[in-house]
Amino acid sequence: MNMEENAFEWKDEYNIGVESIDGAHRQLFRIVSRIINNFESNDFEKNKATCIEAIKYLKNYSIQHFADEEKYMLANGYRGYQLHKRVHDNMRNVVIPALEKEMELKSYSKESMENFLGVCAGWLSAHILIDDAAICGKAQSKWRNSDERSVKVLNDIIESCSANLFAMRAEVISRNYEGFRLDELFIHKDALVANNGTLFTVTTAIEYPMLKVIAKRFVKSRVFELDTVMQSMLSEMISSFNKSVIMAYLKENPMVQDSKDITPKAFYEDFEKDYPDYTMLWKTYCGRFAFTVRKETL
């Protein structure tokens, strides 16, 4: 199962000090744990119906918990309410529906249900430790206050650029990607300076199955080999994608300050202190890609 080790186990450090919220969190972890036990059975098909119902219950319980948590934040005048609710909305309206759609298309295969559970469990652990703990001052939220209008504009631009440059349809599956681990990645980062002096650091991280499909459009070979020539070609293509998105967003031609491939370690480290201003996760028919933008005033 594609989940970080022990992501589903309740730990005392998850308590934020509000019993109604902590109790709901413990129940969510119990639900996840029960589903995992069913997955680990040697007879998955026998337990498939139970898993399907348990996942539906997990979804419904999570959505109700979000609503209860939002009521608590409003009642207590929590200043980070709008941003916190936006994270809930993303999970409620974008991530969960996308995962449900995948399960339906794959006839509730074990792989698709494990993916649903893995994303939910990983997100739940990180969300409680950071965003929920911030409600009571136990942690500092990592989210920057990016505006919804810009997110929508970027969403439309990325969808168009993916069709034009990658020749494939992309569907956003998260507008608030928190940097959880993806499959093997090829990553390119560009630093672009706008006319007003704002630095846009733009990163696209593409999973290898998608990367192979992109490469085969240009190199007629059955075997994908990331040699020097192939790496340079893909780097330039992804860099063109990054620049095209920002050019369309800014409606100007920014100056290139830096352009380079980076390691997965460097990519994930960019999420550790705080999250980039815009973080999106997209899905294509052959794999996923993440797109992030960090803004700084020079």
PDB file of C-alpha atoms in Angstrom:
ATOM      1  CA  MET A   1       0.000   0.000   0.000  1.00  0.00           C
ATOM      2  CA  ASN A   2       1.342   3.423  -1.001  1.00  0.00           C
ATOM      3  CA  MET A   3       1.273   5.015   2.447  1.00  0.00           C
ATOM      4  CA  GLU A   4       3.945   6.268   4.760  1.00  0.00           C
ATOM      5  CA  GLU A   5       4.730   3.826   7.532  1.00  0.00           C
ATOM      6  CA  ASN A   6       2.374   4.057  10.529  1.00  0.00           C
ATOM      7  CA  ALA A   7       0.390   6.877   8.890  1.00  0.00           C
ATOM      8  CA  PHE A   8      -2.839   5.255  10.107  1.00  0.00           C
ATOM      9  CA  GLU A   9      -1.837   4.735  13.754  1.00  0.00           C
ATOM     10  CA  TRP A  10      -3.178   7.178  16.336  1.00  0.00           C
ATOM     11  CA  LYS A  11      -0.522   8.950  18.372  1.00  0.00           C
ATOM     12  CA  ASP A  12      -0.921  11.186  21.409  1.00  0.00           C
ATOM     13  CA  GLU A  13       0.834  13.994  19.533  1.00  0.00           C
ATOM     14  CA  TYR A  14      -2.250  14.198  17.265  1.00  0.00           C
ATOM     15  CA  ASN A  15      -4.372  15.510  20.168  1.00  0.00           C
ATOM     16  CA  ILE A  16      -5.007  19.233  19.757  1.00  0.00           C
ATOM     17  CA  GLY A  17      -6.780  19.626  23.109  1.00  0.00           C
ATOM     18  CA  VAL A  18     -10.404  19.945  21.925  1.00  0.00           C
ATOM     19  CA  GLU A  19     -12.185  16.726  22.846  1.00  0.00           C
ATOM     20  CA  SER A  20     -14.920  16.935  20.206  1.00  0.00           C
ATOM     21  CA  ILE A  21     -12.304  17.322  17.465  1.00  0.00           C
ATOM     22  CA  ASP A  22      -9.840  14.832  18.954  1.00  0.00           C
ATOM     23  CA  GLY A  23     -12.635  12.264  19.332  1.00  0.00           C
ATOM     24  CA  ALA A  24     -13.597  12.643  15.680  1.00  0.00           C
ATOM     25  CA  HIS A  25      -9.962  12.295  14.634  1.00  0.00           C
ATOM     26  CA  ARG A  26      -9.573   9.098  16.667  1.00  0.00           C
ATOM     27  CA  GLN A  27     -12.692   7.691  15.001  1.00  0.00           C
ATOM     28  CA  LEU A  28     -11.305   8.520  11.554  1.00  0.00           C
ATOM     29  CA  PHE A  29      -8.116   6.651  12.403  1.00  0.00           C
ATOM     30  CA  ARG A  30     -10.127   3.655  13.638  1.00  0.00           C
ATOM     31  CA  ILE A  31     -12.050   3.558  10.340  1.00  0.00           C
ATOM     32  CA  VAL A  32      -8.825   3.689   8.318  1.00  0.00           C
ATOM     33  CA  SER A  33      -7.284   0.951  10.457  1.00  0.00           C
ATOM     34  CA  ARG A  34     -10.298  -1.346   9.939  1.00  0.00           C
ATOM     35  CA  ILE A  35     -10.175  -0.871   6.166  1.00  0.00           C
ATOM     36  CA  ILE A  36      -6.447  -1.641   6.114  1.00  0.00           C
ATOM     37  CA  ASN A  37      -7.100  -4.855   8.041  1.00  0.00           C
ATOM     38  CA  ASN A  38      -9.585  -5.856   5.356  1.00  0.00           C
ATOM     39  CA  PHE A  39      -7.047  -5.088   2.629  1.00  0.00           C
ATOM     40  CA  GLU A  40      -4.464  -7.255   4.336  1.00  0.00           C
ATOM     41  CA  SER A  41      -6.797 -10.260   4.204  1.00  0.00           C
ATOM     42  CA  ASN A  42      -5.693 -13.042   1.873  1.00  0.00           C
ATOM     43  CA  ASP A  43      -9.143 -13.048   0.278  1.00  0.00           C
ATOM     44  CA  PHE A  44      -9.715  -9.490  -0.945  1.00  0.00           C
ATOM     45  CA  GLU A  45     -12.625 -10.389  -3.228  1.00  0.00           C
ATOM     46  CA  LYS A  46     -14.484 -11.865  -0.271  1.00  0.00           C
ATOM     47  CA  ASN A  47     -14.037  -8.627   1.688  1.00  0.00           C
ATOM     48  CA  LYS A  48     -14.490  -6.284  -1.291  1.00  0.00           C
ATOM     49  CA  ALA A  49     -18.083  -5.314  -0.443  1.00  0.00           C
ATOM     50  CA  THR A  50     -17.051  -4.572   3.146  1.00  0.00           C
ATOM     51  CA  CYS A  51     -14.169  -2.392   1.929  1.00  0.00           C
ATOM     52  CA  ILE A  52     -16.442  -0.450  -0.436  1.00  0.00           C
ATOM     53  CA  GLU A  53     -18.945   0.291   2.321  1.00  0.00           C
ATOM     54  CA  ALA A  54     -16.174   1.213   4.774  1.00  0.00           C
ATOM     55  CA  ILE A  55     -14.666   3.670   2.282  1.00  0.00           C
ATOM     56  CA  LYS A  56     -18.076   5.281   1.728  1.00  0.00           C
ATOM     57  CA  TYR A  57     -18.442   5.597   5.513  1.00  0.00           C
ATOM     58  CA  LEU A  58     -14.940   7.128   5.758  1.00  0.00           C
ATOM     59  CA  LYS A  59     -15.879   9.705   3.116  1.00  0.00           C
ATOM     60  CA  ASN A  60     -19.175  10.644   4.776  1.00  0.00           C
ATOM     61  CA  TYR A  61     -17.685  10.789   8.263  1.00  0.00           C
ATOM     62  CA  SER A  62     -14.803  12.971   7.017  1.00  0.00           C
ATOM     63  CA  ILE A  63     -17.143  15.454   5.329  1.00  0.00           C
ATOM     64  CA  GLN A  64     -19.313  15.716   8.441  1.00  0.00           C
ATOM     65  CA  HIS A  65     -16.191  16.215  10.561  1.00  0.00           C
ATOM     66  CA  PHE A  66     -15.031  19.061   8.306  1.00  0.00           C
ATOM     67  CA  ALA A  67     -18.375  20.807   8.824  1.00  0.00           C
ATOM     68  CA  ASP A  68     -18.201  20.336  12.617  1.00  0.00           C
ATOM     69  CA  GLU A  69     -14.618  21.581  12.736  1.00  0.00           C
ATOM     70  CA  GLU A  70     -15.540  24.655  10.694  1.00  0.00           C
ATOM     71  CA  LYS A  71     -18.390  25.454  13.107  1.00  0.00           C
ATOM     72  CA  TYR A  72     -15.930  25.229  15.999  1.00  0.00           C
ATOM     73  CA  MET A  73     -13.480  27.603  14.293  1.00  0.00           C
ATOM     74  CA  LEU A  74     -16.231  30.140  13.576  1.00  0.00           C
ATOM     75  CA  ALA A  75     -17.615  29.932  17.113  1.00  0.00           C
ATOM     76  CA  ASN A  76     -14.159  30.588  18.555  1.00  0.00           C
ATOM     77  CA  GLY A  77     -13.182  33.355  16.129  1.00  0.00           C
ATOM     78  CA  TYR A  78     -10.251  31.456  14.626  1.00  0.00           C
ATOM     79  CA  ARG A  79      -8.435  33.950  12.366  1.00  0.00           C
ATOM     80  CA  GLY A  80      -7.206  31.269   9.960  1.00  0.00           C
ATOM     81  CA  TYR A  81     -10.731  30.042   9.241  1.00  0.00           C
ATOM     82  CA  GLN A  82     -10.946  31.049   5.549  1.00  0.00           C
ATOM     83  CA  LEU A  83      -7.653  29.414   4.599  1.00  0.00           C
ATOM     84  CA  HIS A  84      -8.403  26.309   6.669  1.00  0.00           C
ATOM     85  CA  LYS A  85     -11.838  25.988   5.077  1.00  0.00           C
ATOM     86  CA  ARG A  86     -10.244  26.271   1.637  1.00  0.00           C
ATOM     87  CA  VAL A  87      -8.093  23.223   2.445  1.00  0.00           C
ATOM     88  CA  HIS A  88     -11.237  21.365   3.572  1.00  0.00           C
ATOM     89  CA  ASP A  89     -13.063  22.445   0.410  1.00  0.00           C
ATOM     90  CA  ASN A  90     -10.233  21.132  -1.741  1.00  0.00           C
ATOM     91  CA  MET A  91     -10.380  17.734  -0.031  1.00  0.00           C
ATOM     92  CA  ARG A  92     -14.201  17.689  -0.025  1.00  0.00           C
ATOM     93  CA  ASN A  93     -14.832  18.985  -3.561  1.00  0.00           C
ATOM     94  CA  VAL A  94     -11.733  18.049  -5.573  1.00  0.00           C
ATOM     95  CA  VAL A  95      -9.605  15.266  -4.050  1.00  0.00           C
ATOM     96  CA  ILE A  96     -12.319  12.891  -2.789  1.00  0.00           C
ATOM     97  CA  PRO A  97     -14.465  13.141  -5.975  1.00  0.00           C
ATOM     98  CA  ALA A  98     -11.362  12.491  -8.129  1.00  0.00           C
ATOM     99  CA  LEU A  99     -10.446   9.427  -6.058  1.00  0.00           C
ATOM    100  CA  GLU A 100     -14.052   8.193  -6.170  1.00  0.00           C
ATOM    101  CA  LYS A 101     -14.090   8.606  -9.952  1.00  0.00           C
ATOM    102  CA  GLU A 102     -10.914   6.540 -10.220  1.00  0.00           C
ATOM    103  CA  MET A 103     -12.436   3.746  -8.110  1.00  0.00           C
ATOM    104  CA  GLU A 104     -15.584   3.694 -10.227  1.00  0.00           C
ATOM    105  CA  LEU A 105     -13.616   3.615 -13.499  1.00  0.00           C
ATOM    106  CA  LYS A 106     -11.499   0.741 -12.165  1.00  0.00           C
ATOM    107  CA  SER A 107     -14.534  -1.158 -10.802  1.00  0.00           C
ATOM    108  CA  TYR A 108     -13.341  -0.725  -7.215  1.00  0.00           C
ATOM    109  CA  SER A 109     -10.112  -2.611  -7.771  1.00  0.00           C
ATOM    110  CA  LYS A 110      -7.893  -3.197  -4.768  1.00  0.00           C
ATOM    111  CA  GLU A 111      -5.284  -0.828  -6.219  1.00  0.00           C
ATOM    112  CA  SER A 112      -7.768   2.055  -6.642  1.00  0.00           C
ATOM    113  CA  MET A 113      -9.204   1.606  -3.141  1.00  0.00           C
ATOM    114  CA  GLU A 114      -5.737   1.424  -1.606  1.00  0.00           C
ATOM    115  CA  ASN A 115      -4.880   4.661  -3.413  1.00  0.00           C
ATOM    116  CA  PHE A 116      -8.015   6.310  -1.980  1.00  0.00           C
ATOM    117  CA  LEU A 117      -7.146   5.120   1.507  1.00  0.00           C
ATOM    118  CA  GLY A 118      -3.464   6.026   1.201  1.00  0.00           C
ATOM    119  CA  VAL A 119      -4.180   9.593   0.140  1.00  0.00           C
ATOM    120  CA  CYS A 120      -6.815  10.053   2.866  1.00  0.00           C
ATOM    121  CA  ALA A 121      -4.643   8.581   5.616  1.00  0.00           C
ATOM    122  CA  GLY A 122      -1.535  10.544   4.617  1.00  0.00           C
ATOM    123  CA  TRP A 123      -3.521  13.772   4.276  1.00  0.00           C
ATOM    124  CA  LEU A 124      -5.308  13.220   7.584  1.00  0.00           C
ATOM    125  CA  SER A 125      -2.079  12.748   9.537  1.00  0.00           C
ATOM    126  CA  ALA A 126      -0.420  15.850   8.066  1.00  0.00           C
ATOM    127  CA  HIS A 127      -3.583  17.960   8.339  1.00  0.00           C
ATOM    128  CA  ILE A 128      -4.053  17.156  12.034  1.00  0.00           C
ATOM    129  CA  LEU A 129      -0.396  17.741  12.932  1.00  0.00           C
ATOM    130  CA  ILE A 130      -0.195  21.106  11.155  1.00  0.00           C
ATOM    131  CA  ASP A 131      -3.498  22.731  10.177  1.00  0.00           C
ATOM    132  CA  ASP A 132      -5.700  21.433  13.002  1.00  0.00           C
ATOM    133  CA  ALA A 133      -2.997  21.954  15.626  1.00  0.00           C
ATOM    134  CA  ALA A 134      -2.811  25.591  14.469  1.00  0.00           C
ATOM    135  CA  ILE A 135      -6.431  26.090  15.586  1.00  0.00           C
ATOM    136  CA  CYS A 136      -5.260  25.876  19.194  1.00  0.00           C
ATOM    137  CA  GLY A 137      -1.879  27.503  18.651  1.00  0.00           C
ATOM    138  CA  LYS A 138       0.057  24.229  18.885  1.00  0.00           C
ATOM    139  CA  ALA A 139       1.555  24.664  15.398  1.00  0.00           C
ATOM    140  CA  GLN A 140       1.962  27.227  12.645  1.00  0.00           C
ATOM    141  CA  SER A 141      -0.023  26.641   9.461  1.00  0.00           C
ATOM    142  CA  LYS A 142       2.226  26.103   6.423  1.00  0.00           C
ATOM    143  CA  TRP A 143      -0.276  27.506   3.940  1.00  0.00           C
ATOM    144  CA  ARG A 144       0.265  30.911   2.369  1.00  0.00           C
ATOM    145  CA  ASN A 145      -2.753  33.089   1.734  1.00  0.00           C
ATOM    146  CA  SER A 146      -3.029  32.535  -2.049  1.00  0.00           C
ATOM    147  CA  ASP A 147      -6.226  33.913  -3.557  1.00  0.00           C
ATOM    148  CA  GLU A 148      -8.920  31.770  -5.148  1.00  0.00           C
ATOM    149  CA  ARG A 149      -9.089  33.823  -8.347  1.00  0.00           C
ATOM    150  CA  SER A 150      -5.413  33.174  -9.100  1.00  0.00           C
ATOM    151  CA  VAL A 151      -5.865  29.469  -8.398  1.00  0.00           C
ATOM    152  CA  LYS A 152      -8.697  29.295 -10.922  1.00  0.00           C
ATOM    153  CA  VAL A 153      -6.718  31.238 -13.534  1.00  0.00           C
ATOM    154  CA  LEU A 154      -3.704  28.951 -13.096  1.00  0.00           C
ATOM    155  CA  ASN A 155      -5.989  25.918 -13.214  1.00  0.00           C
ATOM    156  CA  ASP A 156      -7.312  26.920 -16.646  1.00  0.00           C
ATOM    157  CA  ILE A 157      -3.864  27.824 -17.991  1.00  0.00           C
ATOM    158  CA  ILE A 158      -2.253  24.545 -16.866  1.00  0.00           C
ATOM    159  CA  GLU A 159      -5.090  22.534 -18.393  1.00  0.00           C
ATOM    160  CA  SER A 160      -4.573  24.319 -21.723  1.00  0.00           C
ATOM    161  CA  CYS A 161      -0.758  24.135 -21.672  1.00  0.00           C
ATOM    162  CA  SER A 162      -0.835  20.419 -20.838  1.00  0.00           C
ATOM    163  CA  ALA A 163      -2.997  19.775 -23.890  1.00  0.00           C
ATOM    164  CA  ASN A 164      -0.746  21.887 -26.119  1.00  0.00           C
ATOM    165  CA  LEU A 165       2.733  20.883 -24.926  1.00  0.00           C
ATOM    166  CA  PHE A 166       2.227  17.370 -23.524  1.00  0.00           C
ATOM    167  CA  ALA A 167      -0.589  16.430 -25.945  1.00  0.00           C
ATOM    168  CA  MET A 168      -2.667  14.951 -23.144  1.00  0.00           C
ATOM    169  CA  ARG A 169      -5.689  15.956 -21.120  1.00  0.00           C
ATOM    170  CA  ALA A 170      -4.956  16.780 -17.492  1.00  0.00           C
ATOM    171  CA  GLU A 171      -7.460  16.807 -14.630  1.00  0.00           C
ATOM    172  CA  VAL A 172      -6.696  18.581 -11.364  1.00  0.00           C
ATOM    173  CA  ILE A 173      -6.993  16.235  -8.396  1.00  0.00           C
ATOM    174  CA  SER A 174      -5.814  18.653  -5.714  1.00  0.00           C
ATOM    175  CA  ARG A 175      -5.522  22.439  -5.572  1.00  0.00           C
ATOM    176  CA  ASN A 176      -3.749  22.160  -2.223  1.00  0.00           C
ATOM    177  CA  TYR A 177      -1.066  19.509  -2.730  1.00  0.00           C
ATOM    178  CA  GLU A 178       0.884  19.181   0.532  1.00  0.00           C
ATOM    179  CA  GLY A 179       4.003  17.514  -0.838  1.00  0.00           C
ATOM    180  CA  PHE A 180       3.165  13.904   0.009  1.00  0.00           C
ATOM    181  CA  ARG A 181       5.324  11.301  -1.750  1.00  0.00           C
ATOM    182  CA  LEU A 182       4.588  10.511  -5.388  1.00  0.00           C
ATOM    183  CA  ASP A 183       6.076   7.779  -7.569  1.00  0.00           C
ATOM    184  CA  GLU A 184       9.497   8.198  -9.211  1.00  0.00           C
ATOM    185  CA  LEU A 185       9.795  11.782 -10.455  1.00  0.00           C
ATOM    186  CA  PHE A 186      11.594  13.917 -13.005  1.00  0.00           C
ATOM    187  CA  ILE A 187      11.607  17.517 -11.770  1.00  0.00           C
ATOM    188  CA  HIS A 188      12.483  20.837 -13.339  1.00  0.00           C
ATOM    189  CA  LYS A 189      12.539  24.250 -11.663  1.00  0.00           C
ATOM    190  CA  ASP A 190      12.576  27.707 -13.254  1.00  0.00           C
ATOM    191  CA  ALA A 191      13.140  31.085 -11.588  1.00  0.00           C
ATOM    192  CA  LEU A 192      11.382  33.859 -13.525  1.00  0.00           C
ATOM    193  CA  VAL A 193      11.369  37.587 -12.747  1.00  0.00           C
ATOM    194  CA  ALA A 194       8.279  39.648 -13.657  1.00  0.00           C
ATOM    195  CA  ASN A 195       8.430  43.266 -14.814  1.00  0.00           C
ATOM    196  CA  ASN A 196       7.437  44.459 -11.320  1.00  0.00           C
ATOM    197  CA  GLY A 197      10.384  42.613  -9.751  1.00  0.00           C
ATOM    198  CA  THR A 198       8.439  39.663  -8.339  1.00  0.00           C
ATOM    199  CA  LEU A 199      10.355  36.373  -8.459  1.00  0.00           C
ATOM    200  CA  PHE A 200       8.275  33.358  -9.503  1.00  0.00           C
ATOM    201  CA  THR A 201       9.917  30.025  -8.704  1.00  0.00           C
ATOM    202  CA  VAL A 202       8.014  27.457 -10.745  1.00  0.00           C
ATOM    203  CA  THR A 203       8.452  23.693 -10.388  1.00  0.00           C
ATOM    204  CA  THR A 204       6.907  20.816 -12.315  1.00  0.00           C
ATOM    205  CA  ALA A 205       7.427  17.257 -11.083  1.00  0.00           C
ATOM    206  CA  ILE A 206       6.330  14.479 -13.463  1.00  0.00           C
ATOM    207  CA  GLU A 207       5.959  10.788 -12.611  1.00  0.00           C
ATOM    208  CA  TYR A 208       7.981   8.458 -14.853  1.00  0.00           C
ATOM    209  CA  PRO A 209       5.054   6.676 -16.582  1.00  0.00           C
ATOM    210  CA  MET A 210       3.824  10.049 -17.865  1.00  0.00           C
ATOM    211  CA  LEU A 211       7.382  11.105 -18.700  1.00  0.00           C
ATOM    212  CA  LYS A 212       7.844   7.993 -20.878  1.00  0.00           C
ATOM    213  CA  VAL A 213       4.688   8.760 -22.873  1.00  0.00           C
ATOM    214  CA  ILE A 214       5.847  12.345 -23.455  1.00  0.00           C
ATOM    215  CA  ALA A 215       9.285  11.136 -24.583  1.00  0.00           C
ATOM    216  CA  LYS A 216       7.850   8.605 -27.050  1.00  0.00           C
ATOM    217  CA  ARG A 217       6.178  11.417 -28.962  1.00  0.00           C
ATOM    218  CA  PHE A 218       9.635  12.572 -30.020  1.00  0.00           C
ATOM    219  CA  VAL A 219      11.852   9.484 -29.890  1.00  0.00           C
ATOM    220  CA  LYS A 220      10.719   6.349 -31.718  1.00  0.00           C
ATOM    221  CA  SER A 221      12.044   3.743 -29.327  1.00  0.00           C
ATOM    222  CA  ARG A 222      10.332   1.010 -27.344  1.00  0.00           C
ATOM    223  CA  VAL A 223      12.808   1.382 -24.493  1.00  0.00           C
ATOM    224  CA  PHE A 224      12.834   4.551 -22.414  1.00  0.00           C
ATOM    225  CA  GLU A 225      16.346   5.511 -21.380  1.00  0.00           C
ATOM    226  CA  LEU A 226      17.045   8.782 -19.578  1.00  0.00           C
ATOM    227  CA  ASP A 227      20.416   9.427 -21.145  1.00  0.00           C
ATOM    228  CA  THR A 228      22.025  12.869 -21.462  1.00  0.00           C
ATOM    229  CA  VAL A 229      20.255  13.722 -24.707  1.00  0.00           C
ATOM    230  CA  MET A 230      16.846  12.586 -23.435  1.00  0.00           C
ATOM    231  CA  GLN A 231      17.301  14.418 -20.131  1.00  0.00           C
ATOM    232  CA  SER A 232      18.213  17.657 -21.913  1.00  0.00           C
ATOM    233  CA  MET A 233      15.211  17.339 -24.228  1.00  0.00           C
ATOM    234  CA  LEU A 234      12.755  16.695 -21.389  1.00  0.00           C
ATOM    235  CA  SER A 235      14.275  19.466 -19.263  1.00  0.00           C
ATOM    236  CA  GLU A 236      13.760  21.948 -22.071  1.00  0.00           C
ATOM    237  CA  MET A 237      10.199  20.752 -22.673  1.00  0.00           C
ATOM    238  CA  ILE A 238       9.183  21.042 -19.015  1.00  0.00           C
ATOM    239  CA  SER A 239      10.919  24.396 -18.769  1.00  0.00           C
ATOM    240  CA  SER A 240       8.870  25.553 -21.762  1.00  0.00           C
ATOM    241  CA  PHE A 241       5.761  24.356 -19.939  1.00  0.00           C
ATOM    242  CA  ASN A 242       6.696  26.314 -16.779  1.00  0.00           C
ATOM    243  CA  LYS A 243       7.426  29.473 -18.745  1.00  0.00           C
ATOM    244  CA  SER A 244       4.267  29.177 -20.852  1.00  0.00           C
ATOM    245  CA  VAL A 245       2.101  28.921 -17.746  1.00  0.00           C
ATOM    246  CA  ILE A 246       3.668  31.963 -16.076  1.00  0.00           C
ATOM    247  CA  MET A 247       3.682  34.013 -19.294  1.00  0.00           C
ATOM    248  CA  ALA A 248      -0.051  33.369 -19.719  1.00  0.00           C
ATOM    249  CA  TYR A 249      -0.673  34.104 -16.033  1.00  0.00           C
ATOM    250  CA  LEU A 250       1.297  37.383 -16.012  1.00  0.00           C
ATOM    251  CA  LYS A 251       0.407  38.331 -19.614  1.00  0.00           C
ATOM    252  CA  GLU A 252       4.034  39.319 -20.099  1.00  0.00           C
ATOM    253  CA  ASN A 253       7.375  37.718 -20.900  1.00  0.00           C
ATOM    254  CA  PRO A 254       9.332  37.364 -17.616  1.00  0.00           C
ATOM    255  CA  MET A 255      13.132  37.303 -17.471  1.00  0.00           C
ATOM    256  CA  VAL A 256      14.716  33.885 -16.837  1.00  0.00           C
ATOM    257  CA  GLN A 257      16.970  33.985 -13.785  1.00  0.00           C
ATOM    258  CA  ASP A 258      17.658  30.262 -13.430  1.00  0.00           C
ATOM    259  CA  SER A 259      16.563  26.953 -14.967  1.00  0.00           C
ATOM    260  CA  LYS A 260      17.612  23.506 -13.703  1.00  0.00           C
ATOM    261  CA  ASP A 261      16.624  19.944 -12.886  1.00  0.00           C
ATOM    262  CA  ILE A 262      16.319  19.184  -9.178  1.00  0.00           C
ATOM    263  CA  THR A 263      16.205  16.011  -7.099  1.00  0.00           C
ATOM    264  CA  PRO A 264      13.083  14.616  -5.436  1.00  0.00           C
ATOM    265  CA  LYS A 265      14.770  15.342  -2.076  1.00  0.00           C
ATOM    266  CA  ALA A 266      15.041  19.049  -2.939  1.00  0.00           C
ATOM    267  CA  PHE A 267      11.465  19.061  -4.231  1.00  0.00           C
ATOM    268  CA  TYR A 268       9.989  17.612  -1.024  1.00  0.00           C
ATOM    269  CA  GLU A 269      12.192  19.812   1.172  1.00  0.00           C
ATOM    270  CA  ASP A 270      10.493  22.848  -0.386  1.00  0.00           C
ATOM    271  CA  PHE A 271       7.344  21.879   1.546  1.00  0.00           C
ATOM    272  CA  GLU A 272       8.984  21.485   4.953  1.00  0.00           C
ATOM    273  CA  LYS A 273       9.064  25.029   6.347  1.00  0.00           C
ATOM    274  CA  ASP A 274       6.015  26.349   4.525  1.00  0.00           C
ATOM    275  CA  TYR A 275       4.108  25.470   1.369  1.00  0.00           C
ATOM    276  CA  PRO A 276       4.576  27.278  -1.954  1.00  0.00           C
ATOM    277  CA  ASP A 277       1.937  29.912  -2.767  1.00  0.00           C
ATOM    278  CA  TYR A 278       0.263  27.624  -5.292  1.00  0.00           C
ATOM    279  CA  THR A 279       0.491  23.833  -5.158  1.00  0.00           C
ATOM    280  CA  MET A 280      -1.501  21.633  -7.509  1.00  0.00           C
ATOM    281  CA  LEU A 281      -1.564  17.938  -8.304  1.00  0.00           C
ATOM    282  CA  TRP A 282      -2.797  16.805 -11.723  1.00  0.00           C
ATOM    283  CA  LYS A 283      -3.688  13.452 -13.215  1.00  0.00           C
ATOM    284  CA  THR A 284      -3.419  12.271 -16.812  1.00  0.00           C
ATOM    285  CA  TYR A 285      -4.259   8.876 -18.305  1.00  0.00           C
ATOM    286  CA  CYS A 286      -0.631   7.808 -17.859  1.00  0.00           C
ATOM    287  CA  GLY A 287       0.439   9.366 -14.554  1.00  0.00           C
ATOM    288  CA  ARG A 288       0.450  12.417 -12.304  1.00  0.00           C
ATOM    289  CA  PHE A 289       2.364  15.656 -12.178  1.00  0.00           C
ATOM    290  CA  ALA A 290       2.711  18.320  -9.498  1.00  0.00           C
ATOM    291  CA  PHE A 291       2.966  22.017 -10.235  1.00  0.00           C
ATOM    292  CA  THR A 292       4.062  24.595  -7.656  1.00  0.00           C
ATOM    293  CA  VAL A 293       4.692  28.328  -7.648  1.00  0.00           C
ATOM    294  CA  ARG A 294       6.487  30.306  -4.952  1.00  0.00           C
ATOM    295  CA  LYS A 295       6.383  34.132  -5.144  1.00  0.00           C
ATOM    296  CA  GLU A 296       8.954  36.481  -3.585  1.00  0.00           C
ATOM    297  CA  THR A 297       9.529  40.223  -3.845  1.00  0.00           C
ATOM    298  CA  LEU A 298      13.110  41.025  -4.845  1.00  0.00           C
TER     299      LEU A 298
END
